């Protein structure tokens, strides 16, 4: 039976100190740093002895990811090189293990080596060095189940392509017992004789299969039991039944048409780069699905953590996954490395029902017929069940993929070229240059066209909101668009060549701590109110924040049918969603314009000013309200951890917000906050930080078990605490 041993503790890092994996080789400040700091080699060394029980077994080292170029030594002998920072690799240790102590050394080179994708040109993100995902020792019988690819050609059938690991080339004469287990228990079982290193197991005429869908992401399990004269083995693989199609009139999941609305995600975090494990990865998926309520995420621009993808499977969040790269295509060896990346990505991830597209083109690269004919061929051979896409920003580009994917940064260009109309998206025929439609998806918009910081002026935030609304409205309007995926979910650290000079691209609808900017609520406001009513007036409610003062025009992001505004001593004012401006959105915002309130009189610069209460109504019932204070003052610090109990080794996000009397964040509060973590966890990052946009965020790593007391303190508000249990 294959056993996976957790191999993440006690690595001697650079000969200096013991560390746990996932690990970031060089932590960085929040911003303004030199990204060359981590572009060198680092070493990780682990000593271990071989238990008696491993004798006669196959022993494999499995590394989930190491950036950017890893060399593995066993007892000083080089046994493997893996020049790709995003895909897993395995190397057999069996032949090199000795009695007594053994030593594995992994040397990672964080240099941006132009021979390795994505390097060779410039890239707008960082590739933090280190062994930033988990490492395992796999102990298996001489013949074991190496892997399985599960295809569900219909709702009643399943084909599993099983590959056996048989490194000694032993004669096989065995049997595979396959059990299909659904959410309500066992569904079917069958036995298949096996004489070669591969076997195909088919189930057909299945009944009552429950489909994996956005609202009901039902998962099944295929349990494989292998019996050969060389031992027994078992492998359990999760998957889902669902169909998908991209047509010229949009995308269908299980035959139901769905407009794809999503965001791009980089997998980076402040200070520790890529090196946050399972919980933080899963939390990002939850934020995208539950808080932003989008239906698709693009893993720009590389394969992301399996924990993130597992969570997407469980939550019902679709995924567009792509190979590493950014605009640059290298020489023949580079291209062949890129094809290897593609193979590794598909092999790792083909059983995730959430994945609906393979990105087989280097993001925003030029056409390259031979290269992309090959990547498409490889993807289709490996996985005939999913369409390919390739993201470009050039128009009239050769489409070798099943879906034409385009980064449309048209909106905003009118500022630089007044002859251009303000137009949210180009038509697909203008982009493709064809006389007919293709399956078509917008894979980026906004981003660098309108960078917006979490603490930027209200007026800029309102324009940021309008741009996200306008593009989504245009995507909903045109039935030939499968959807639109915005740039991007979270702000991210980047190279000096990009961003605001502070090594940050402030392109997210959330900041790096995953705190929302107003534009985040554009996405949630498109969900049905039965998922939770949304009511977010795009304002800090003050007289003098906007140019010329006042808060009008005021956009209210909402999925309510009607919004009531109550000003002190005035009659209530009623407003409906603005279908004239944003008629294609499922839930257009309410927009209050100066002419709408003449009688009610929302104050402006120099006039008297009161508080406000907004109430949202659905089907005549008040379902949500938001109050604003006339004279906001720091009143209390709210401290929220993503969970109240965690496992040892897990990372956990904590956010502390400075709130006013009405419970709203004070967006311009910038006092320093000191953070204290006592007990079974350590703080990742500095312990004195400024409030940014009215909050601070940080991650803890649990060292547990035991209690953790987290305290944040400001001079004006004193201490706020929370307690977390490490199990
Ligand atoms: C795109 C690119 C993204 C990001 C974005 C910023 O061109 O694909 O990675 O740089 O611009 O808006």
PDB file of N, CA and C and ligand atoms in Angstrom, residues 124 301 326 363-364 407 409 444 447-448 487 492 507, ligand 1:
ATOM      1  N   UNK A 124       5.403  40.700 -15.533  1.00  0.00           N
ATOM      2  CA  UNK A 124       4.718  41.558 -14.565  1.00  0.00           C
ATOM      3  C   UNK A 124       4.205  40.731 -13.385  1.00  0.00           C
ATOM      4  N   UNK A 301      -0.325  33.496 -14.252  1.00  0.00           N
ATOM      5  CA  UNK A 301      -0.093  32.959 -15.594  1.00  0.00           C
ATOM      6  C   UNK A 301       0.702  31.669 -15.443  1.00  0.00           C
ATOM      7  N   UNK A 326       4.887  34.945 -20.101  1.00  0.00           N
ATOM      8  CA  UNK A 326       4.388  36.324 -20.175  1.00  0.00           C
ATOM      9  C   UNK A 326       5.030  37.011 -21.384  1.00  0.00           C
ATOM     10  N   UNK A 363       0.913  33.684 -22.330  1.00  0.00           N
ATOM     11  CA  UNK A 363       0.064  34.858 -22.199  1.00  0.00           C
ATOM     12  C   UNK A 363       0.599  36.014 -23.051  1.00  0.00           C
ATOM     13  N   UNK A 364      -0.265  36.525 -23.919  1.00  0.00           N
ATOM     14  CA  UNK A 364       0.006  37.729 -24.709  1.00  0.00           C
ATOM     15  C   UNK A 364       1.248  37.628 -25.582  1.00  0.00           C
ATOM     16  N   UNK A 407      -7.271  39.623 -24.298  1.00  0.00           N
ATOM     17  CA  UNK A 407      -7.168  40.647 -23.254  1.00  0.00           C
ATOM     18  C   UNK A 407      -7.558  41.981 -23.879  1.00  0.00           C
ATOM     19  N   UNK A 409      -8.065  45.651 -23.571  1.00  0.00           N
ATOM     20  CA  UNK A 409      -7.788  46.852 -22.780  1.00  0.00           C
ATOM     21  C   UNK A 409      -8.218  48.100 -23.543  1.00  0.00           C
ATOM     22  N   UNK A 444      -8.862  39.415 -19.921  1.00  0.00           N
ATOM     23  CA  UNK A 444      -8.408  40.502 -19.051  1.00  0.00           C
ATOM     24  C   UNK A 444      -9.056  41.800 -19.520  1.00  0.00           C
ATOM     25  N   UNK A 447      -7.181  46.549 -15.202  1.00  0.00           N
ATOM     26  CA  UNK A 447      -5.777  46.419 -14.787  1.00  0.00           C
ATOM     27  C   UNK A 447      -5.007  47.718 -14.910  1.00  0.00           C
ATOM     28  N   UNK A 448      -3.948  47.666 -15.740  1.00  0.00           N
ATOM     29  CA  UNK A 448      -3.060  48.829 -15.851  1.00  0.00           C
ATOM     30  C   UNK A 448      -3.733  50.027 -16.503  1.00  0.00           C
ATOM     31  N   UNK A 487      -8.921  41.925 -14.858  1.00  0.00           N
ATOM     32  CA  UNK A 487      -7.603  42.014 -14.244  1.00  0.00           C
ATOM     33  C   UNK A 487      -7.721  42.976 -13.079  1.00  0.00           C
ATOM     34  N   UNK A 492      -0.729  42.807  -6.406  1.00  0.00           N
ATOM     35  CA  UNK A 492       0.395  41.873  -6.327  1.00  0.00           C
ATOM     36  C   UNK A 492       1.715  42.617  -6.456  1.00  0.00           C
ATOM     37  N   UNK A 507      -3.770  46.678  -9.112  1.00  0.00           N
ATOM     38  CA  UNK A 507      -4.748  46.366 -10.160  1.00  0.00           C
ATOM     39  C   UNK A 507      -5.907  45.543  -9.636  1.00  0.00           C
TER      40      UNK A 507
HETATM   41  C1  LIG B   1      -1.693  42.311 -19.122  1.00  0.00           C
HETATM   42  C2  LIG B   1      -0.947  41.085 -18.600  1.00  0.00           C
HETATM   43  C3  LIG B   1      -1.140  40.898 -17.102  1.00  0.00           C
HETATM   44  C4  LIG B   1      -0.982  42.196 -16.389  1.00  0.00           C
HETATM   45  C5  LIG B   1      -1.974  43.160 -16.946  1.00  0.00           C
HETATM   46  C6  LIG B   1      -2.011  44.470 -16.216  1.00  0.00           C
HETATM   47  O1  LIG B   1      -1.128  42.763 -20.291  1.00  0.00           O
HETATM   48  O2  LIG B   1      -1.377  39.939 -19.260  1.00  0.00           O
HETATM   49  O3  LIG B   1      -0.235  39.947 -16.623  1.00  0.00           O
HETATM   50  O4  LIG B   1       0.306  42.664 -16.567  1.00  0.00           O
HETATM   51  O5  LIG B   1      -1.653  43.406 -18.285  1.00  0.00           O
HETATM   52  O6  LIG B   1      -3.121  45.181 -16.632  1.00  0.00           O
END
